[in-house]
Amino acid sequence: MVATLAEDAMRARSQEAQRRFRVEHAIVEAAQLLISSGKVDLHVVLGLLGEATGAETIYFTELESEASAVVWQRQGKPSSHWLRELEARLRQFFTRKTPARPFEEPWPLDEKLIVVPVLSAQGRLHGYLVLAFAETPPQHEEEMRLLRVLGGLLATYLDRQAAEAALRDSEERWRRLVEEHPEPIVLTVRGKIVYLNVAARRLLGLGEGEDISGRELLDFISADQYELLQRHLQQLESGTLRSPLECEIIRMDGEARLVELMGMPVPWAGQQAVQMILRDLTERRQAEERYRAFFSTITEGIWRIELRQPVAVTTLPELQLAHIYEQGYLAECNEVMARWLGAERPEALIGKPLKDLRNYFRPHYLRKFIQMQYRLHGEEYAVKGRQGKRYFVVNAVGTVVRDRLVRIWGSCVEVTEATTLERRMVQALEEQQQAIGRELHDGVGQLLTSVRMLSENLAQRLRTESHELAELASRVVHFAQEAAQDIRRIYRGLTPAQLYDEALTVALEELAYTTNTLGQIRCRFESDEAVHVSDPEIKLHLYRIAQEAVHNALKHSQASEIVISLRQWEDAIELCVSDNGCGITLERTRPDSLGMKTMYYRAHAIGGTLHVQSQPGQGTTICCRIPLDNPL
């Protein structure tokens, strides 16, 4: 009896050792398979588990995989009916990603089925194993340990497979993105080139199929920058540098290209690499140099005003004007503009607040710039400085970003010489008119006075003698008187002495009265009491413009009424002559006709602008506007 018990114990120990050996062998074999790189044949792994546990069938499926389940059968194949029944029973315990009843240990589905969850360390359910036995399996600790270990190994394998797939997908997306990226991109490992995209190959001048992998990036660098780039690459590899570096790349054909190199450390094929963008600056730098050369040699004054804080275009114009003065500063100007602004070099003006340059960038023109939707074209501009009065034609355009004005670009062309010639021409015309007036007054006027006096004496003697020619002599006296009056009227028009002795309003009122006395047309004068023009030159030219406009209306308009008005607005004085006549065509409003050209010259001579509004059948209005901040 004792011997039998000893034999049974020895047999049990032997069986236990065999089970342990099978389990350990299965674990080692499965671990070697599952931790190796590459794809694993899971059918082989399931076979190891089946041999170690004595299972007849082992079923494994992944919840997130579209592939069919893996089934190992000791002999033959399991019927499809058995598999459908098994899957139906398993659905009672599992949803697609989460078990219906939580467990981490192997679970007996019935007497002959054991379910093993394949759970990762983070609790992610990858799938499950089902072991089917021919008869009720003994619940040995070694088999249970094998099931637990194998479930963990499978989960680790699937985690690694998912990570590697995600990495491959990420690398593929990176490669597709980088390959067609417009910027040249280069990857180096320890200074050697391992990858170039299409743009980088184009930058380096590589031919079709030409491979430079393994060559050092330093081979393509100008010799005098070799050490600088070498230190830069070392700092990029260590991750201690983020600032870009400008250097010169030498292409395969020997052409030098200026690039801006920016990089960062990245993993590449299990190694530390540096990914660099080589932004080609050659064309941009050449364009900048051409611009600087143009900027420094052009005879025009070029300037740029930046706003520290942009201003919304919907803001009221006066508030915009105040904002531009408060937030604007001179960000750029060339030497020509600097000299016009009273400085020797542009550097003396760069950064200067716009409000400190108000004498040059005056409110009238900035206000008009805002009113014209941030554009000025061919605007005449006068500046009074240490060198006297100077005249410019200004063009300006604003940069609007998201409905906000951020900067103003402008250019100035000096037209002082041309304007001075115009002023001299107008002055010569005025002197000629006054000379004609004096000649008429002193010459023809005196002669007519003599004719009138002699005619009166002759008429008196003929009346005394009752001569038949007495009436004719009286008519000569009358005509001489009318001619003398016409001469005096012409003289007053050519030489308006009241302009120098009295206000402009008085001279314009007399012009309206004289026109009214002609009897052909009604003419009236309207004015604000606040209007005061003290400058003799401005008074004279405004009067001459009004004279010419009235003359044109009398000659061409077929009007029944002319209105002369003189108004003073907040920023300007405005003289207008309007009629209710037939209007004039566009050709007649052009400044190439003598009368219109004279009016334009006179307006420009006093720093003003002349505008003509007319449509056929709707009359004509001619306005001259003089800014109140005009240096004249």
XYZ file of C-alpha atoms in Angstrom:
632
model
C 0.000 0.000 0.000
C 2.769 2.385 0.967
C 4.643 1.518 -2.189
C 1.612 2.209 -4.326
C 1.132 5.618 -2.742
C 4.778 6.453 -3.317
C 4.560 5.381 -6.928
C 1.449 7.569 -7.423
C 3.177 10.562 -5.856
C 6.252 10.015 -7.974
C 4.086 9.710 -11.072
C 2.227 12.906 -10.160
C 5.507 14.747 -9.635
C 6.747 13.477 -12.982
C 3.567 14.619 -14.706
C 3.840 18.002 -12.958
C 7.448 18.354 -14.119
C 6.452 17.402 -17.665
C 3.631 19.972 -17.630
C 6.006 22.608 -16.294
C 8.526 21.716 -18.981
C 5.888 21.897 -21.716
C 4.633 25.238 -20.378
C 8.116 26.706 -20.024
C 9.072 25.444 -23.467
C 5.880 26.879 -24.971
C 6.435 30.227 -23.238
C 10.026 30.426 -24.461
C 9.118 29.447 -28.026
C 6.142 31.828 -28.139
C 8.156 34.673 -26.623
C 10.918 34.221 -29.205
C 8.341 34.388 -31.965
C 6.311 37.296 -30.594
C 9.196 39.554 -29.608
C 11.017 39.146 -32.911
C 10.680 41.909 -35.522
C 8.446 41.376 -38.496
C 5.173 39.600 -39.021
C 4.509 36.466 -36.913
C 2.520 33.447 -38.047
C -0.054 33.298 -35.269
C -1.089 29.796 -36.335
C 2.332 28.561 -35.141
C 1.912 30.383 -31.821
C -1.524 28.838 -31.320
C -0.017 25.408 -32.114
C 2.542 25.841 -29.336
C -0.259 26.731 -26.931
C -2.331 23.738 -28.055
C 0.519 21.265 -27.604
C 1.299 22.639 -24.169
C -2.300 22.652 -22.912
C -3.732 19.652 -24.740
C -6.513 21.715 -26.331
C -8.244 20.298 -29.403
C -9.040 23.689 -30.985
C -7.738 27.227 -30.346
C -9.570 30.243 -31.779
C -8.138 33.793 -31.854
C -9.694 36.947 -33.264
C -8.751 40.650 -33.190
C -11.595 43.044 -32.454
C -10.193 45.946 -34.537
C -8.965 43.878 -37.481
C -10.862 43.143 -40.666
C -8.935 39.879 -41.048
C -10.691 36.596 -40.291
C -10.060 34.734 -37.060
C -7.025 32.432 -36.686
C -7.990 28.849 -35.840
C -5.678 25.964 -34.868
C -7.111 22.448 -34.898
C -5.249 19.420 -33.612
C -6.825 17.210 -36.236
C -8.894 18.247 -39.254
C -10.816 21.525 -39.343
C -13.593 22.816 -37.092
C -17.012 22.982 -38.712
C -18.370 26.391 -39.710
C -21.447 25.636 -37.590
C -19.253 25.206 -34.522
C -17.490 28.507 -35.201
C -20.760 30.446 -35.683
C -22.153 28.973 -32.456
C -18.934 29.890 -30.626
C -18.972 33.472 -31.870
C -22.622 33.843 -30.883
C -21.818 32.695 -27.355
C -18.816 35.023 -27.168
C -20.893 38.051 -28.162
C -22.747 37.642 -24.902
C -19.511 38.523 -23.105
C -17.955 41.065 -25.490
C -18.837 44.191 -27.330
C -16.534 45.189 -30.194
C -13.987 46.898 -27.927
C -15.067 46.256 -24.319
C -15.990 42.981 -22.612
C -19.606 42.763 -21.486
C -18.408 41.471 -18.144
C -14.976 42.641 -16.997
C -12.245 40.116 -16.416
C -8.477 39.890 -16.659
C -8.005 36.208 -15.975
C -8.877 33.237 -18.209
C -12.616 32.588 -18.004
C -14.421 29.252 -18.360
C -17.182 29.679 -20.918
C -18.422 26.163 -20.113
C -16.913 22.879 -19.009
C -14.834 22.480 -22.181
C -14.196 26.097 -23.238
C -11.785 28.616 -21.714
C -11.738 32.272 -22.875
C -8.477 34.224 -22.495
C -8.689 38.045 -22.969
C -5.778 39.601 -24.854
C -5.386 42.793 -22.806
C -2.552 45.288 -23.023
C -0.915 46.764 -19.963
C -2.957 49.919 -20.543
C -6.179 47.867 -20.465
C -6.821 47.905 -24.219
C -8.700 44.801 -25.348
C -7.158 43.586 -28.607
C -9.173 40.397 -28.873
C -9.526 37.012 -27.236
C -8.335 33.398 -27.323
C -10.740 30.505 -26.952
C -9.392 27.049 -26.025
C -11.702 24.083 -26.683
C -10.930 20.725 -24.980
C -12.196 17.254 -25.760
C -13.157 16.814 -22.098
C -13.202 18.970 -19.018
C -9.656 20.360 -18.668
C -7.891 20.099 -15.346
C -7.364 23.530 -13.759
C -3.622 23.283 -13.298
C -1.719 26.379 -12.225
C 0.930 25.863 -14.889
C -1.611 25.886 -17.742
C -3.313 28.961 -16.290
C 0.043 30.722 -16.023
C 0.749 29.826 -19.638
C -2.590 31.286 -20.732
C -1.973 34.502 -18.806
C 1.585 34.913 -20.110
C 0.615 34.115 -23.679
C -2.280 36.585 -23.544
C 0.152 39.241 -22.344
C 2.705 38.358 -25.018
C 0.045 38.520 -27.725
C -1.147 41.908 -26.428
C 2.449 43.212 -26.426
C 2.971 41.889 -29.951
C -0.230 43.521 -31.171
C 0.674 46.786 -29.430
C 4.029 46.750 -31.190
C 2.415 45.915 -34.516
C -0.033 48.811 -34.112
C 2.769 51.188 -33.126
C 4.923 50.103 -36.060
C 1.981 50.467 -38.445
C 1.261 53.929 -37.052
C 4.945 54.809 -37.403
C 5.031 53.555 -40.988
C 1.871 55.481 -41.753
C 3.308 58.580 -40.103
C 6.585 58.238 -41.999
C 4.702 57.758 -45.272
C 2.582 60.815 -44.635
C 5.724 62.750 -43.682
C 7.479 61.562 -46.844
C 4.539 62.508 -49.076
C 4.271 65.895 -47.408
C 7.997 66.596 -47.531
C 8.600 65.203 -51.003
C 6.273 67.725 -52.672
C 6.946 70.567 -50.253
C 7.945 73.749 -52.128
C 10.812 74.448 -49.717
C 14.066 72.459 -50.096
C 14.279 69.937 -47.207
C 17.395 67.915 -46.338
C 17.929 65.248 -43.649
C 21.400 64.552 -42.330
C 22.711 61.992 -39.866
C 26.047 62.990 -38.295
C 26.464 65.510 -41.077
C 25.850 63.041 -43.921
C 22.906 63.480 -46.281
C 20.305 60.709 -45.994
C 17.347 62.329 -47.728
C 16.516 65.232 -50.073
C 13.104 66.211 -51.373
C 12.424 67.318 -54.950
C 12.947 71.014 -54.157
C 16.297 70.283 -52.459
C 17.501 68.272 -55.450
C 16.518 71.178 -57.676
C 18.333 73.651 -55.398
C 21.551 71.597 -55.504
C 21.284 71.121 -59.257
C 21.090 67.319 -59.192
C 20.388 65.495 -62.433
C 17.781 62.776 -62.987
C 18.668 59.729 -60.901
C 21.785 61.360 -59.438
C 22.255 60.211 -55.839
C 24.344 62.046 -53.258
C 23.219 60.047 -50.208
C 26.127 59.582 -47.828
C 27.892 62.765 -48.869
C 28.426 65.490 -46.325
C 26.327 68.606 -46.513
C 29.529 70.553 -45.894
C 30.697 69.447 -49.375
C 28.184 71.939 -50.807
C 29.138 74.887 -48.605
C 31.413 77.788 -49.477
C 34.849 77.160 -47.980
C 34.912 80.339 -45.913
C 31.699 79.246 -44.134
C 32.705 75.614 -43.519
C 33.527 75.940 -39.813
C 30.517 78.153 -39.166
C 28.094 75.616 -40.634
C 29.858 72.730 -38.893
C 29.275 74.368 -35.478
C 25.712 75.161 -36.528
C 24.988 71.512 -37.412
C 26.455 70.311 -34.115
C 24.201 72.682 -32.210
C 21.192 71.557 -34.264
C 21.949 67.899 -33.519
C 22.093 68.643 -29.797
C 18.826 70.609 -29.948
C 20.412 73.727 -28.442
C 19.869 75.985 -31.473
C 16.747 77.275 -33.176
C 17.929 80.464 -34.905
C 18.404 80.380 -38.698
C 21.760 80.738 -40.440
C 22.432 82.410 -43.771
C 25.082 80.673 -45.836
C 26.145 80.113 -49.413
C 25.367 76.788 -51.108
C 27.479 75.707 -54.091
C 25.409 73.772 -56.630
C 26.661 70.845 -58.665
C 27.118 73.185 -61.638
C 29.218 75.578 -59.530
C 26.558 78.286 -59.146
C 26.393 79.889 -55.702
C 22.984 80.298 -54.037
C 22.302 82.205 -50.834
C 20.100 80.188 -48.469
C 18.607 80.562 -45.021
C 19.141 77.315 -43.105
C 16.672 76.365 -40.374
C 16.716 72.967 -38.683
C 15.693 70.784 -35.792
C 16.606 67.304 -34.510
C 14.250 64.463 -35.561
C 14.353 60.653 -35.307
C 15.155 58.868 -38.566
C 15.370 55.096 -39.013
C 16.232 54.651 -35.341
C 18.908 57.360 -35.400
C 19.123 60.996 -34.406
C 18.912 63.162 -37.543
C 18.659 66.846 -38.373
C 15.876 68.039 -40.631
C 16.763 71.298 -42.381
C 14.887 73.704 -44.610
C 17.168 75.517 -47.058
C 15.142 78.564 -48.048
C 16.590 80.045 -51.223
C 17.129 83.782 -50.663
C 19.028 84.463 -53.875
C 16.255 86.042 -55.941
C 14.822 87.888 -52.955
C 18.223 89.273 -51.979
C 18.943 90.295 -55.577
C 15.524 91.988 -55.730
C 16.288 93.761 -52.452
C 19.613 94.951 -53.800
C 17.961 96.190 -56.997
C 15.318 97.898 -54.906
C 17.941 99.506 -52.662
C 19.900 100.674 -55.710
C 16.725 102.030 -57.274
C 15.642 103.473 -53.937
C 18.944 105.300 -53.418
C 19.427 106.617 -56.968
C 15.904 107.544 -58.062
C 15.236 111.262 -58.310
C 11.832 110.855 -56.678
C 11.357 111.028 -52.945
C 10.129 107.647 -51.633
C 8.699 107.200 -48.154
C 6.749 104.734 -46.035
C 4.672 105.451 -42.954
C 3.865 102.593 -40.567
C 1.098 102.647 -37.952
C 1.998 101.114 -34.601
C -1.676 100.342 -34.157
C -3.788 99.882 -37.326
C -6.963 101.934 -37.664
C -10.298 100.558 -38.863
C -11.440 101.962 -42.201
C -14.928 102.386 -40.741
C -13.670 104.923 -38.192
C -14.783 108.525 -38.709
C -12.345 110.373 -41.027
C -11.329 112.969 -38.420
C -10.638 110.226 -35.876
C -8.602 108.362 -38.499
C -6.604 111.525 -39.148
C -5.867 111.962 -35.436
C -4.933 108.263 -35.151
C -2.508 108.466 -38.099
C -0.715 111.410 -36.498
C -0.648 109.719 -33.096
C 0.363 106.184 -34.169
C 2.217 106.861 -37.421
C 5.988 107.091 -37.809
C 8.353 107.388 -40.751
C 9.598 103.831 -41.283
C 11.519 104.342 -44.515
C 12.644 107.057 -46.889
C 15.392 107.494 -49.443
C 18.063 110.173 -49.449
C 16.103 112.418 -51.800
C 13.121 112.437 -49.456
C 15.374 112.937 -46.442
C 16.860 116.073 -47.997
C 13.390 117.394 -48.781
C 12.462 116.794 -45.145
C 15.473 118.802 -44.010
C 17.849 115.971 -43.008
C 21.249 114.958 -44.351
C 20.651 111.211 -44.151
C 17.538 108.984 -43.938
C 18.809 107.514 -40.672
C 18.141 110.837 -38.960
C 14.430 110.523 -39.764
C 13.684 106.804 -39.525
C 11.359 106.144 -36.595
C 10.403 109.793 -36.201
C 6.736 110.276 -35.167
C 4.520 111.621 -37.909
C 3.218 114.363 -35.639
C 6.762 115.782 -35.544
C 6.670 115.992 -39.378
C 3.276 117.657 -39.486
C 4.699 120.630 -41.387
C 5.432 118.278 -44.294
C 2.588 115.750 -43.939
C -0.152 118.289 -43.445
C -3.751 117.536 -42.389
C -5.320 118.793 -45.614
C -3.588 116.188 -47.755
C -3.962 113.321 -45.269
C -7.649 114.177 -44.950
C -8.005 114.022 -48.719
C -6.027 110.751 -48.733
C -8.616 109.262 -46.346
C -11.555 110.676 -48.315
C -10.167 109.206 -51.564
C -10.136 105.712 -49.977
C -6.431 105.782 -49.160
C -5.198 106.872 -52.580
C -3.705 110.088 -53.885
C -2.646 110.462 -57.482
C -0.928 113.493 -58.946
C -1.794 115.697 -55.971
C 0.117 118.977 -56.001
C 1.792 119.834 -52.751
C 3.600 122.956 -51.591
C 6.095 123.127 -48.725
C 7.634 126.197 -47.190
C 10.988 125.438 -45.616
C 14.477 126.816 -45.102
C 15.064 126.726 -48.857
C 11.915 128.682 -49.567
C 8.739 127.438 -51.211
C 9.009 124.122 -53.005
C 6.370 122.302 -55.017
C 5.785 118.567 -55.401
C 3.444 116.119 -57.068
C 2.498 113.446 -54.534
C 1.263 109.890 -55.076
C 0.255 107.795 -52.083
C -1.472 104.492 -51.459
C -2.496 102.830 -48.214
C -2.144 99.151 -47.307
C -5.390 97.834 -45.848
C -5.376 94.427 -44.119
C -8.639 92.995 -42.824
C -10.356 96.387 -43.115
C -7.581 98.146 -41.188
C -5.079 100.676 -42.491
C -1.591 99.476 -41.507
C 0.817 101.562 -43.625
C 1.097 104.273 -46.262
C 3.489 104.214 -49.222
C 4.186 107.409 -51.100
C 6.381 109.138 -53.634
C 7.084 112.792 -54.398
C 8.347 114.412 -57.557
C 9.650 117.951 -57.235
C 8.055 120.312 -59.739
C 9.335 123.549 -58.232
C 10.959 124.658 -61.469
C 7.875 123.931 -63.564
C 5.592 125.556 -60.997
C 7.862 128.591 -60.808
C 7.709 128.927 -64.591
C 3.939 128.684 -64.446
C 3.816 131.352 -61.767
C 6.117 133.565 -63.814
C 3.942 133.010 -66.853
C 0.811 133.938 -64.903
C 2.629 136.925 -63.410
C 3.756 138.000 -66.886
C 0.173 137.672 -68.111
C -1.013 139.781 -65.198
C 1.630 142.403 -65.845
C 0.679 142.425 -69.515
C -2.999 142.875 -68.626
C -2.191 145.694 -66.279
C 0.060 147.293 -68.910
C -2.777 147.078 -71.442
C -5.115 148.551 -68.856
C -2.793 151.466 -68.168
C -2.282 151.998 -71.906
C -6.026 152.089 -72.462
C -6.527 154.423 -69.517
C -3.637 156.753 -70.189
C -3.667 156.601 -74.001
C -7.021 155.674 -75.495
C -8.899 157.059 -72.503
C -7.248 160.448 -72.748
C -7.779 160.498 -76.520
C -11.481 159.756 -76.095
C -11.717 162.491 -73.499
C -10.241 164.953 -76.025
C -12.627 163.715 -78.712
C -15.575 164.180 -76.354
C -14.527 167.727 -75.402
C -13.948 168.793 -79.021
C -17.225 167.190 -80.065
C -19.076 169.072 -77.325
C -17.587 172.412 -78.493
C -18.430 171.614 -82.105
C -21.984 170.577 -81.213
C -22.464 173.785 -79.174
C -21.362 176.026 -82.088
C -23.520 174.117 -84.574
C -26.563 174.416 -82.331
C -25.919 178.168 -81.965
C -25.856 178.508 -85.764
C -28.867 176.151 -86.072
C -26.773 174.047 -88.385
C -28.253 170.826 -89.701
C -25.157 168.855 -88.490
C -25.709 169.852 -84.829
C -27.602 166.624 -84.115
C -24.849 164.517 -85.671
C -22.222 166.270 -83.549
C -24.285 165.532 -80.393
C -24.337 161.855 -81.310
C -20.538 161.891 -81.625
C -20.373 163.312 -78.103
C -22.645 160.523 -76.850
C -20.572 157.804 -78.533
C -17.369 159.266 -77.136
C -18.856 159.206 -73.631
C -19.924 155.551 -74.020
C -16.509 154.612 -75.364
C -14.815 156.336 -72.432
C -17.063 154.444 -69.990
C -16.214 151.143 -71.708
C -12.525 151.975 -71.482
C -12.884 152.734 -67.759
C -14.750 149.419 -67.219
C -12.091 147.483 -69.114
C -9.410 149.297 -67.157
C -11.022 148.386 -63.839
C -11.231 144.763 -64.998
C -7.604 144.662 -66.101
C -6.331 146.630 -63.128
C -8.684 145.971 -60.151
C -7.359 148.554 -57.727
C -10.040 147.623 -55.200
C -8.261 144.295 -54.622
C -5.347 146.137 -53.048
C -7.444 148.720 -51.241
C -10.400 146.593 -50.107
C -11.407 142.946 -49.496
C -11.781 140.278 -52.169
C -15.505 140.180 -51.440
C -15.829 143.829 -52.520
C -14.062 143.161 -55.840
C -16.219 140.093 -56.536
C -19.362 141.972 -55.630
C -18.405 144.751 -58.069
C -17.707 142.070 -60.728
C -21.223 140.713 -60.229
C -22.694 144.235 -60.359
C -20.800 145.125 -63.539
C -21.904 141.870 -65.182
C -25.485 142.556 -64.121
C -25.445 145.991 -65.733
C -24.758 144.456 -69.127
C -28.415 143.559 -69.225
C -27.834 140.202 -70.908
C -27.917 138.046 -67.768
C -28.590 138.252 -64.028
C -25.497 137.909 -61.823
C -25.308 137.904 -58.050
C -22.599 137.409 -55.439
C -22.882 135.261 -52.258
C -20.356 135.129 -49.447
C -19.815 134.162 -45.824
C -19.026 136.974 -43.427
C -16.145 134.907 -42.016
C -14.249 134.787 -45.324
C -11.010 136.734 -45.115
C -8.225 136.506 -47.700
C -5.247 138.662 -46.847
C -2.609 137.450 -49.296
C -2.575 139.843 -52.311
C -1.454 137.113 -54.727
C -4.262 134.743 -53.701
C -6.813 137.565 -53.931
C -5.647 138.510 -57.402
C -5.685 134.971 -58.805
C -9.068 134.144 -57.302
C -10.454 137.309 -58.827
C -8.981 136.461 -62.239
C -10.428 132.932 -62.049
C -13.841 134.398 -61.281
C -13.470 136.867 -64.184
C -12.584 134.105 -66.644
C -15.386 131.843 -65.438
C -17.939 134.689 -65.758
C -16.590 135.522 -69.213
C -16.976 131.876 -70.290
C -20.537 131.812 -68.967
C -21.431 135.008 -70.847
C -19.883 133.710 -74.043
C -20.935 130.055 -74.113
C -23.506 129.089 -71.497
C -26.709 130.709 -72.833
C -27.628 131.028 -69.166
C -30.113 133.383 -67.554
C -28.278 133.566 -64.215
C -24.721 133.441 -62.884
C -23.886 132.991 -59.188
C -20.459 133.903 -57.778
C -19.872 132.464 -54.278
C -16.991 132.693 -51.817
C -17.121 130.326 -48.834
C -14.796 129.377 -46.023
C -14.937 125.778 -44.811
C -13.105 124.168 -41.929
C -10.029 123.354 -43.983
C -10.257 125.490 -47.129
C -11.538 128.591 -48.915
C -13.666 127.856 -51.950
C -14.584 130.136 -54.863
C -17.317 128.883 -57.196
C -18.928 130.336 -60.323
C -22.126 128.557 -61.372
C -24.590 129.097 -64.183
C -27.885 127.528 -65.209
C -27.011 127.347 -68.892
C -26.643 124.623 -71.465
C -23.510 123.102 -69.896
C -20.321 122.248 -71.699
C -18.915 118.983 -73.026
C -15.932 117.120 -71.634
C -13.660 118.510 -74.351
C -14.426 122.042 -73.261
C -13.532 121.210 -69.621
C -10.048 119.997 -70.493
C -7.188 122.247 -69.468
C -5.808 122.507 -73.016
C -8.140 125.383 -74.001
C -6.606 128.785 -73.328
C -9.201 129.996 -70.854
C -9.284 126.753 -68.870
C -5.507 126.452 -68.952
C -5.156 129.959 -67.531
C -7.547 129.132 -64.693
C -5.677 125.909 -63.928
C -2.349 127.748 -63.916
C -3.699 130.400 -61.566
C -5.143 127.792 -59.184
C -1.874 125.852 -59.109
C 0.132 129.022 -58.637
C -1.554 129.639 -55.285
C -1.473 126.005 -54.141
C -5.108 125.322 -54.954
C -7.068 122.934 -57.131
C -9.595 123.667 -59.864
C -12.577 121.412 -60.529
C -15.172 121.725 -63.281
C -18.583 120.073 -63.028
C -20.820 120.231 -66.069
C -23.313 118.170 -68.006
C -25.170 119.177 -71.152
C -28.400 120.934 -70.218
C -27.567 121.157 -66.489
C -25.300 124.189 -66.295
C -21.662 124.496 -65.278
C -19.871 124.990 -61.960
C -16.202 125.955 -61.738
C -14.665 125.783 -58.242
C -11.220 126.725 -56.973
C -10.329 125.348 -53.538
C -7.436 126.750 -51.490
C -6.335 124.809 -48.361
C -6.184 126.932 -45.215
C -2.861 125.281 -44.271
C -1.385 126.274 -47.627
C 2.108 127.644 -47.047
C 1.368 130.422 -49.515
